[in-house]
């Protein structure tokens, strides 16, 4: 036999099921027939809510019948069917959801007065039904309007039933006991229906208060604010409150918005974007919204506490997007709203954000975190925000006057303006990659026209407040010119060098984009003009021309339309022909642009990064990010698609890099560590090297590949090596500071030079080698041409003939190394003598490291000496008189192309500590061989017929 509580629940469910059936037949169905769809918008609204209530009532009746069935089965078979079979226990959450849906449908009808409006359309019918309703519906009053009495009848039936549920479940929990298997189910169901009682009371009270509110408002305000799902939570007419600095005659707090009424104006604030600042002074309630900041004050402290609590409750409920269940303060849910939120909002106040819609993360009433900002005119910013301003990485699209044309800024921002590294694709088919400050291009940057642009132009250099200013390189593809020099206010201004595709070079002074004063012009054939020019490098005014043969022409120059160049002056033909090698000294730009100040815009951000302690979150803003192609830039702006390291990854990666520097400080490990860092495009040193490579190629590749710029390029590479070493030292110091340590005392110049030339330069030189070696090739083209001709002449003859011609002592001839067949003669052997030394010397072109090239030369000398010792059968040190002919022989057989360029590059780039040592001696010997071969005359060589077999 079941418990008395179960029997009481059975009777309760039977009564409630019958009550619901009578409500459906006597109230809801007649109400539905009285609300035809043709009765206007309000009638349609009433009909929809009555239909919803009818469906909810039907569902509630069905679940009541299901519960009734489970109770009957339990009481009929108490020994075989356990207490857990009761629907109220095993599926309490579903039962609760049905009740809440019914409550919501009922309160919606209350708010829109659906009962009263429907009853009014069939008033005669309802007058005739009064006696039946009073007999059949418990709680049906005899006084008041019929609509109000129906509302009360449904409310009485519902509240009485839920209250009885709570009482019986409480009794069931007491009789069950903690050790009963269904204890937890009973406790859970009891808690739910106790919470349902408080929830229902609040919902019904709010519906009545909301319905009463609409009658107190003007039709204009009612139309603006009335929403059937909206509920009034607090009214300042009930609990007075004043608002400052805004003015408000009345304050209405709904479950979704906060409303300030002043005369006929209405200020509405979405509660999801309202923050209650609990940090402020307790005498006022501080409220923050996206565009307003105001305070609530009340003379009664209790009233102020009530308002603060009500607003906080309402914000929490709005953020959850549903009614609070259980009510705040009863259940485990926190009553403190989230400070960080994600929401969309359109700004209305005048200002830069007027009519802009922000969608993303918020903090204390301000956009904060990731978000999207869109303006009606097409502007679009996607990225990070901080306290209402763009801050961090972001992509901004700015429409141009032309249709479908946008400027796309992909940059780092600080406090609302671009600051740090960024990439901008302009609608004018230009792309800028570089640094910004206060929204303007500032610092180092590259501006280049795209392939689709009608005219190709590229500027690589420094900017100041959106204008080219400082040292920079400008290439004009249409004119075939490259300008290397100083800029001011977007114009060439100061010393500069102009290089043309035709090989003509100019050095002089520019002012306001025009050449002023005298300058130097070097033509392709090494003619030198010193004087003044026009914009097109046409000679004009007084000047002097020095021709390659030494003749000079000094006088006045000019040109007329169609008449060509004319001059009046003195031609001097008595001068001696100049040394052809004197072109080596005709280097432009040296001294005009101090090498240490040329690329400060590249070094500066790196130094700032190091001074800041190498923070991973600033690495991208200060050192830049890499995008493979412009196609990457055009990808979906919503997802910020580009090859960028995530913030968390970059912070962790930076810490690992600094830790690695600390662990690799001994010489061998340091070399490997630096090699790895310089080859890593994500490492700060690798990023710095990549940018320096970009500037070098912009200056000396293509049109800039001119022999008169070799001096500029050489000193630039050495300066870069010094800066890279200083950058490493800065990173090492930052790594030590993170560990609470201090870098040892500043290194002296000698120690620094040893590290720069011995460690850094060999590692970074391959990055600059193609452009640098090309300049050496062009500079020494004439000597290399004579050398090549000499090699060609010497290569025609057999080994013995050549050794004899070079006056190599015959006892040093390595015939012991030769294996001849019976029909061979020594006089016909070719390319066999000193073969190991020849093959060793050929390896000098397989490396770009000056030290490794010198080591190849040292091994070549060792192979020559080893061969001689083998021939003589004893140890033998070669004197210079014997070494030089043998080395000339080996060089001639090695047939190394562009040996002059190789020699001069080695001498310019080798470590200064080798000066005066063995490497310097061997390099001097190789240089002597090179010069000797240039001077060889084919006519002085013995012919094949004159060569005699020595044995």
mmCIF file of N, CA and C in Angstrom, residues 182-275:
data_model
loop_
_atom_site.group_PDB
_atom_site.id
_atom_site.type_symbol
_atom_site.label_atom_id
_atom_site.label_comp_id
_atom_site.label_asym_id
_atom_site.label_seq_id
_atom_site.Cartn_x
_atom_site.Cartn_y
_atom_site.Cartn_z
ATOM 1 N N UNK A 182 15.107 6.629 -3.355
ATOM 2 C CA UNK A 182 14.565 7.754 -4.138
ATOM 3 C C UNK A 182 14.716 9.081 -3.426
ATOM 4 N N UNK A 183 15.536 9.102 -2.369
ATOM 5 C CA UNK A 183 15.676 10.332 -1.587
ATOM 6 C C UNK A 183 16.086 11.517 -2.463
ATOM 7 N N UNK A 184 17.094 11.331 -3.285
ATOM 8 C CA UNK A 184 17.584 12.438 -4.111
ATOM 9 C C UNK A 184 16.525 12.902 -5.111
ATOM 10 N N UNK A 185 15.735 11.969 -5.671
ATOM 11 C CA UNK A 185 14.676 12.355 -6.605
ATOM 12 C C UNK A 185 13.610 13.184 -5.901
ATOM 13 N N UNK A 186 13.255 12.775 -4.681
ATOM 14 C CA UNK A 186 12.243 13.511 -3.934
ATOM 15 C C UNK A 186 12.734 14.903 -3.578
ATOM 16 N N UNK A 187 13.990 14.990 -3.125
ATOM 17 C CA UNK A 187 14.557 16.302 -2.769
ATOM 18 C C UNK A 187 14.596 17.211 -3.994
ATOM 19 N N UNK A 188 15.010 16.650 -5.125
ATOM 20 C CA UNK A 188 15.106 17.448 -6.349
ATOM 21 C C UNK A 188 13.735 17.985 -6.758
ATOM 22 N N UNK A 189 12.716 17.109 -6.747
ATOM 23 C CA UNK A 189 11.372 17.536 -7.137
ATOM 24 C C UNK A 189 10.807 18.560 -6.158
ATOM 25 N N UNK A 190 11.057 18.341 -4.872
ATOM 26 C CA UNK A 190 10.572 19.295 -3.870
ATOM 27 C C UNK A 190 11.183 20.667 -4.078
ATOM 28 N N UNK A 191 12.496 20.703 -4.338
ATOM 29 C CA UNK A 191 13.190 21.984 -4.553
ATOM 30 C C UNK A 191 12.654 22.693 -5.791
ATOM 31 N N UNK A 192 12.418 21.936 -6.859
ATOM 32 C CA UNK A 192 11.925 22.541 -8.091
ATOM 33 C C UNK A 192 10.569 23.204 -7.880
ATOM 34 N N UNK A 193 9.654 22.505 -7.216
ATOM 35 C CA UNK A 193 8.298 23.055 -7.100
ATOM 36 C C UNK A 193 8.212 24.132 -6.020
ATOM 37 N N UNK A 194 9.126 24.117 -5.063
ATOM 38 C CA UNK A 194 9.199 25.248 -4.135
ATOM 39 C C UNK A 194 9.693 26.485 -4.879
ATOM 40 N N UNK A 195 10.696 26.311 -5.724
ATOM 41 C CA UNK A 195 11.187 27.438 -6.529
ATOM 42 C C UNK A 195 10.134 27.903 -7.524
ATOM 43 N N UNK A 196 9.318 26.943 -8.009
ATOM 44 C CA UNK A 196 8.275 27.305 -8.960
ATOM 45 C C UNK A 196 7.246 28.225 -8.304
ATOM 46 N N UNK A 197 6.961 28.026 -7.031
ATOM 47 C CA UNK A 197 5.999 28.881 -6.333
ATOM 48 C C UNK A 197 6.468 30.328 -6.325
ATOM 49 N N UNK A 198 7.736 30.553 -5.929
ATOM 50 C CA UNK A 198 8.252 31.920 -5.888
ATOM 51 C C UNK A 198 8.364 32.509 -7.286
ATOM 52 N N UNK A 199 8.779 31.685 -8.247
ATOM 53 C CA UNK A 199 8.885 32.160 -9.628
ATOM 54 C C UNK A 199 7.510 32.575 -10.149
ATOM 55 N N UNK A 200 6.480 31.745 -9.867
ATOM 56 C CA UNK A 200 5.146 32.020 -10.360
ATOM 57 C C UNK A 200 4.575 33.285 -9.733
ATOM 58 N N UNK A 201 4.781 33.460 -8.452
ATOM 59 C CA UNK A 201 4.287 34.670 -7.795
ATOM 60 C C UNK A 201 4.903 35.912 -8.431
ATOM 61 N N UNK A 202 6.211 35.845 -8.641
ATOM 62 C CA UNK A 202 6.874 37.015 -9.242
ATOM 63 C C UNK A 202 6.380 37.243 -10.665
ATOM 64 N N UNK A 203 6.259 36.196 -11.440
ATOM 65 C CA UNK A 203 5.826 36.338 -12.831
ATOM 66 C C UNK A 203 4.424 36.921 -12.900
ATOM 67 N N UNK A 204 3.527 36.451 -12.048
ATOM 68 C CA UNK A 204 2.151 36.958 -12.054
ATOM 69 C C UNK A 204 2.093 38.412 -11.595
ATOM 70 N N UNK A 205 2.858 38.736 -10.553
ATOM 71 C CA UNK A 205 2.881 40.119 -10.066
ATOM 72 C C UNK A 205 3.448 41.066 -11.121
ATOM 73 N N UNK A 206 4.502 40.633 -11.790
ATOM 74 C CA UNK A 206 5.109 41.480 -12.827
ATOM 75 C C UNK A 206 4.155 41.679 -13.992
ATOM 76 N N UNK A 207 3.410 40.645 -14.348
ATOM 77 C CA UNK A 207 2.466 40.771 -15.459
ATOM 78 C C UNK A 207 1.368 41.769 -15.115
ATOM 79 N N UNK A 208 0.849 41.696 -13.894
ATOM 80 C CA UNK A 208 -0.196 42.623 -13.475
ATOM 81 C C UNK A 208 0.338 44.049 -13.440
ATOM 82 N N UNK A 209 1.569 44.226 -12.880
ATOM 83 C CA UNK A 209 2.161 45.564 -12.806
ATOM 84 C C UNK A 209 2.422 46.127 -14.197
ATOM 85 N N UNK A 210 2.866 45.283 -15.108
ATOM 86 C CA UNK A 210 3.147 45.744 -16.477
ATOM 87 C C UNK A 210 1.862 46.146 -17.174
ATOM 88 N N UNK A 211 0.828 45.316 -16.983
ATOM 89 C CA UNK A 211 -0.456 45.638 -17.616
ATOM 90 C C UNK A 211 -1.010 46.957 -17.082
ATOM 91 N N UNK A 212 -0.804 47.192 -15.790
ATOM 92 C CA UNK A 212 -1.289 48.442 -15.197
ATOM 93 C C UNK A 212 -0.471 49.631 -15.670
ATOM 94 N N UNK A 213 0.838 49.399 -15.950
ATOM 95 C CA UNK A 213 1.711 50.502 -16.386
ATOM 96 C C UNK A 213 1.243 51.091 -17.707
ATOM 97 N N UNK A 214 0.853 50.237 -18.653
ATOM 98 C CA UNK A 214 0.521 50.750 -19.985
ATOM 99 C C UNK A 214 -0.629 51.758 -19.921
ATOM 100 N N UNK A 215 -1.522 51.642 -18.937
ATOM 101 C CA UNK A 215 -2.639 52.592 -18.826
ATOM 102 C C UNK A 215 -2.174 53.953 -18.337
ATOM 103 N N UNK A 216 -1.007 54.005 -17.682
ATOM 104 C CA UNK A 216 -0.524 55.287 -17.147
ATOM 105 C C UNK A 216 0.293 56.067 -18.169
ATOM 106 N N UNK A 217 0.644 55.463 -19.288
ATOM 107 C CA UNK A 217 1.491 56.115 -20.290
ATOM 108 C C UNK A 217 0.647 56.643 -21.433
ATOM 109 N N UNK A 218 1.178 57.665 -22.094
ATOM 110 C CA UNK A 218 0.514 58.195 -23.280
ATOM 111 C C UNK A 218 0.583 57.160 -24.395
ATOM 112 N N UNK A 219 -0.284 57.338 -25.358
ATOM 113 C CA UNK A 219 -0.308 56.375 -26.471
ATOM 114 C C UNK A 219 1.028 56.348 -27.211
ATOM 115 N N UNK A 220 1.687 57.529 -27.297
ATOM 116 C CA UNK A 220 2.986 57.591 -27.995
ATOM 117 C C UNK A 220 4.033 56.773 -27.247
ATOM 118 N N UNK A 221 4.087 56.955 -25.933
ATOM 119 C CA UNK A 221 5.056 56.194 -25.145
ATOM 120 C C UNK A 221 4.689 54.719 -25.112
ATOM 121 N N UNK A 222 3.373 54.457 -25.058
ATOM 122 C CA UNK A 222 2.947 53.060 -25.019
ATOM 123 C C UNK A 222 3.339 52.346 -26.306
ATOM 124 N N UNK A 223 3.147 53.019 -27.443
ATOM 125 C CA UNK A 223 3.539 52.417 -28.722
ATOM 126 C C UNK A 223 5.047 52.176 -28.785
ATOM 127 N N UNK A 224 5.833 53.097 -28.179
ATOM 128 C CA UNK A 224 7.296 52.975 -28.231
ATOM 129 C C UNK A 224 7.812 51.875 -27.318
ATOM 130 N N UNK A 225 7.124 51.645 -26.208
ATOM 131 C CA UNK A 225 7.671 50.737 -25.199
ATOM 132 C C UNK A 225 6.941 49.409 -25.090
ATOM 133 N N UNK A 226 5.671 49.365 -25.507
ATOM 134 C CA UNK A 226 4.871 48.168 -25.263
ATOM 135 C C UNK A 226 5.400 46.981 -26.054
ATOM 136 N N UNK A 227 5.630 45.901 -25.323
ATOM 137 C CA UNK A 227 6.089 44.644 -25.901
ATOM 138 C C UNK A 227 5.482 43.538 -25.051
ATOM 139 N N UNK A 228 4.690 42.638 -25.632
ATOM 140 C CA UNK A 228 3.994 41.637 -24.819
ATOM 141 C C UNK A 228 4.920 40.805 -23.937
ATOM 142 N N UNK A 229 6.140 40.581 -24.384
ATOM 143 C CA UNK A 229 7.065 39.759 -23.594
ATOM 144 C C UNK A 229 7.804 40.581 -22.540
ATOM 145 N N UNK A 230 7.649 41.878 -22.557
ATOM 146 C CA UNK A 230 8.391 42.764 -21.638
ATOM 147 C C UNK A 230 7.655 42.851 -20.299
ATOM 148 N N UNK A 231 8.437 42.838 -19.209
ATOM 149 C CA UNK A 231 7.848 42.900 -17.878
ATOM 150 C C UNK A 231 8.481 44.045 -17.086
ATOM 151 N N UNK A 232 7.628 44.751 -16.357
ATOM 152 C CA UNK A 232 8.095 45.845 -15.503
ATOM 153 C C UNK A 232 8.634 45.260 -14.192
ATOM 154 N N UNK A 233 9.883 45.670 -13.872
ATOM 155 C CA UNK A 233 10.497 45.204 -12.630
ATOM 156 C C UNK A 233 10.478 46.271 -11.547
ATOM 157 N N UNK A 234 10.607 47.535 -11.946
ATOM 158 C CA UNK A 234 10.633 48.597 -10.941
ATOM 159 C C UNK A 234 10.242 49.913 -11.596
ATOM 160 N N UNK A 235 9.533 50.732 -10.829
ATOM 161 C CA UNK A 235 9.070 52.033 -11.310
ATOM 162 C C UNK A 235 9.477 53.084 -10.278
ATOM 163 N N UNK A 236 10.061 54.179 -10.756
ATOM 164 C CA UNK A 236 10.511 55.221 -9.829
ATOM 165 C C UNK A 236 9.339 55.922 -9.139
ATOM 166 N N UNK A 237 8.110 55.744 -9.643
ATOM 167 C CA UNK A 237 6.954 56.298 -8.939
ATOM 168 C C UNK A 237 6.651 55.506 -7.665
ATOM 169 N N UNK A 238 7.104 54.259 -7.631
ATOM 170 C CA UNK A 238 6.927 53.432 -6.435
ATOM 171 C C UNK A 238 8.083 53.637 -5.461
ATOM 172 N N UNK A 239 9.310 53.607 -5.992
ATOM 173 C CA UNK A 239 10.513 53.848 -5.183
ATOM 174 C C UNK A 239 11.260 54.988 -5.861
ATOM 175 N N UNK A 240 11.141 56.208 -5.349
ATOM 176 C CA UNK A 240 11.718 57.375 -6.037
ATOM 177 C C UNK A 240 13.241 57.268 -6.194
ATOM 178 N N UNK A 241 13.721 57.765 -7.334
ATOM 179 C CA UNK A 241 15.153 57.820 -7.615
ATOM 180 C C UNK A 241 15.388 58.965 -8.597
ATOM 181 N N UNK A 242 16.531 59.648 -8.430
ATOM 182 C CA UNK A 242 16.908 60.720 -9.365
ATOM 183 C C UNK A 242 18.123 60.275 -10.164
ATOM 184 N N UNK A 243 18.230 60.853 -11.363
ATOM 185 C CA UNK A 243 19.289 60.462 -12.293
ATOM 186 C C UNK A 243 20.161 61.682 -12.580
ATOM 187 N N UNK A 244 21.475 61.505 -12.472
ATOM 188 C CA UNK A 244 22.432 62.565 -12.825
ATOM 189 C C UNK A 244 23.558 61.941 -13.669
ATOM 190 N N UNK A 245 24.130 62.684 -14.606
ATOM 191 C CA UNK A 245 23.794 64.057 -15.013
ATOM 192 C C UNK A 245 22.622 64.106 -15.997
ATOM 193 N N UNK A 246 22.122 62.946 -16.440
ATOM 194 C CA UNK A 246 20.954 62.965 -17.326
ATOM 195 C C UNK A 246 19.721 63.419 -16.533
ATOM 196 N N UNK A 247 18.708 63.909 -17.253
ATOM 197 C CA UNK A 247 17.464 64.350 -16.617
ATOM 198 C C UNK A 247 16.387 63.319 -16.928
ATOM 199 N N UNK A 248 15.646 62.914 -15.897
ATOM 200 C CA UNK A 248 14.590 61.935 -16.092
ATOM 201 C C UNK A 248 13.481 62.180 -15.077
ATOM 202 N N UNK A 249 12.230 62.339 -15.577
ATOM 203 C CA UNK A 249 11.081 62.492 -14.689
ATOM 204 C C UNK A 249 10.646 61.149 -14.109
ATOM 205 N N UNK A 250 10.916 60.108 -14.865
ATOM 206 C CA UNK A 250 10.473 58.784 -14.429
ATOM 207 C C UNK A 250 11.471 57.748 -14.934
ATOM 208 N N UNK A 251 11.747 56.763 -14.132
ATOM 209 C CA UNK A 251 12.662 55.680 -14.485
ATOM 210 C C UNK A 251 11.877 54.382 -14.437
ATOM 211 N N UNK A 252 11.921 53.624 -15.528
ATOM 212 C CA UNK A 252 11.243 52.331 -15.615
ATOM 213 C C UNK A 252 12.287 51.250 -15.873
ATOM 214 N N UNK A 253 12.307 50.260 -15.046
ATOM 215 C CA UNK A 253 13.215 49.129 -15.230
ATOM 216 C C UNK A 253 12.402 47.933 -15.688
ATOM 217 N N UNK A 254 12.637 47.508 -16.922
ATOM 218 C CA UNK A 254 11.987 46.306 -17.450
ATOM 219 C C UNK A 254 12.990 45.145 -17.383
ATOM 220 N N UNK A 255 12.533 43.983 -17.805
ATOM 221 C CA UNK A 255 13.424 42.823 -17.760
ATOM 222 C C UNK A 255 14.407 42.786 -18.920
ATOM 223 N N UNK A 256 14.281 43.720 -19.888
ATOM 224 C CA UNK A 256 15.208 43.748 -21.018
ATOM 225 C C UNK A 256 15.831 45.127 -21.244
ATOM 226 N N UNK A 257 15.175 46.193 -20.775
ATOM 227 C CA UNK A 257 15.702 47.544 -21.011
ATOM 228 C C UNK A 257 15.506 48.400 -19.766
ATOM 229 N N UNK A 258 16.341 49.434 -19.695
ATOM 230 C CA UNK A 258 16.176 50.489 -18.688
ATOM 231 C C UNK A 258 15.719 51.735 -19.433
ATOM 232 N N UNK A 259 14.621 52.363 -18.962
ATOM 233 C CA UNK A 259 14.012 53.484 -19.692
ATOM 234 C C UNK A 259 14.021 54.721 -18.809
ATOM 235 N N UNK A 260 14.514 55.829 -19.384
ATOM 236 C CA UNK A 260 14.449 57.135 -18.729
ATOM 237 C C UNK A 260 13.476 58.000 -19.512
ATOM 238 N N UNK A 261 12.427 58.480 -18.835
ATOM 239 C CA UNK A 261 11.416 59.311 -19.478
ATOM 240 C C UNK A 261 11.591 60.759 -19.040
ATOM 241 N N UNK A 262 11.643 61.662 -20.015
ATOM 242 C CA UNK A 262 11.729 63.086 -19.747
ATOM 243 C C UNK A 262 10.834 63.784 -20.751
ATOM 244 N N UNK A 263 9.690 64.295 -20.264
ATOM 245 C CA UNK A 263 8.694 64.907 -21.146
ATOM 246 C C UNK A 263 8.302 63.876 -22.209
ATOM 247 N N UNK A 264 8.514 64.229 -23.476
ATOM 248 C CA UNK A 264 8.143 63.306 -24.546
ATOM 249 C C UNK A 264 9.335 62.490 -25.056
ATOM 250 N N UNK A 265 10.504 62.676 -24.471
ATOM 251 C CA UNK A 265 11.686 61.942 -24.931
ATOM 252 C C UNK A 265 11.851 60.649 -24.145
ATOM 253 N N UNK A 266 12.381 59.673 -24.834
ATOM 254 C CA UNK A 266 12.576 58.350 -24.242
ATOM 255 C C UNK A 266 14.019 57.923 -24.466
ATOM 256 N N UNK A 267 14.733 57.628 -23.379
ATOM 257 C CA UNK A 267 16.089 57.072 -23.473
ATOM 258 C C UNK A 267 15.997 55.606 -23.072
ATOM 259 N N UNK A 268 16.333 54.734 -24.002
ATOM 260 C CA UNK A 268 16.244 53.297 -23.758
ATOM 261 C C UNK A 268 17.643 52.685 -23.773
ATOM 262 N N UNK A 269 17.942 51.872 -22.769
ATOM 263 C CA UNK A 269 19.251 51.233 -22.658
ATOM 264 C C UNK A 269 19.057 49.719 -22.565
ATOM 265 N N UNK A 270 19.644 49.017 -23.511
ATOM 266 C CA UNK A 270 19.612 47.556 -23.499
ATOM 267 C C UNK A 270 20.354 47.057 -22.261
ATOM 268 N N UNK A 271 19.684 46.256 -21.436
ATOM 269 C CA UNK A 271 20.297 45.806 -20.182
ATOM 270 C C UNK A 271 21.526 44.927 -20.414
ATOM 271 N N UNK A 272 21.614 44.310 -21.578
ATOM 272 C CA UNK A 272 22.787 43.489 -21.862
ATOM 273 C C UNK A 272 24.037 44.345 -22.004
ATOM 274 N N UNK A 273 23.831 45.644 -22.220
ATOM 275 C CA UNK A 273 24.958 46.566 -22.343
ATOM 276 C C UNK A 273 24.877 47.643 -21.265
ATOM 277 N N UNK A 274 24.447 47.239 -20.085
ATOM 278 C CA UNK A 274 24.453 48.110 -18.909
ATOM 279 C C UNK A 274 25.332 47.465 -17.855
ATOM 280 N N UNK A 275 26.258 48.246 -17.318
ATOM 281 C CA UNK A 275 27.156 47.769 -16.270
ATOM 282 C C UNK A 275 26.866 48.535 -14.975
#
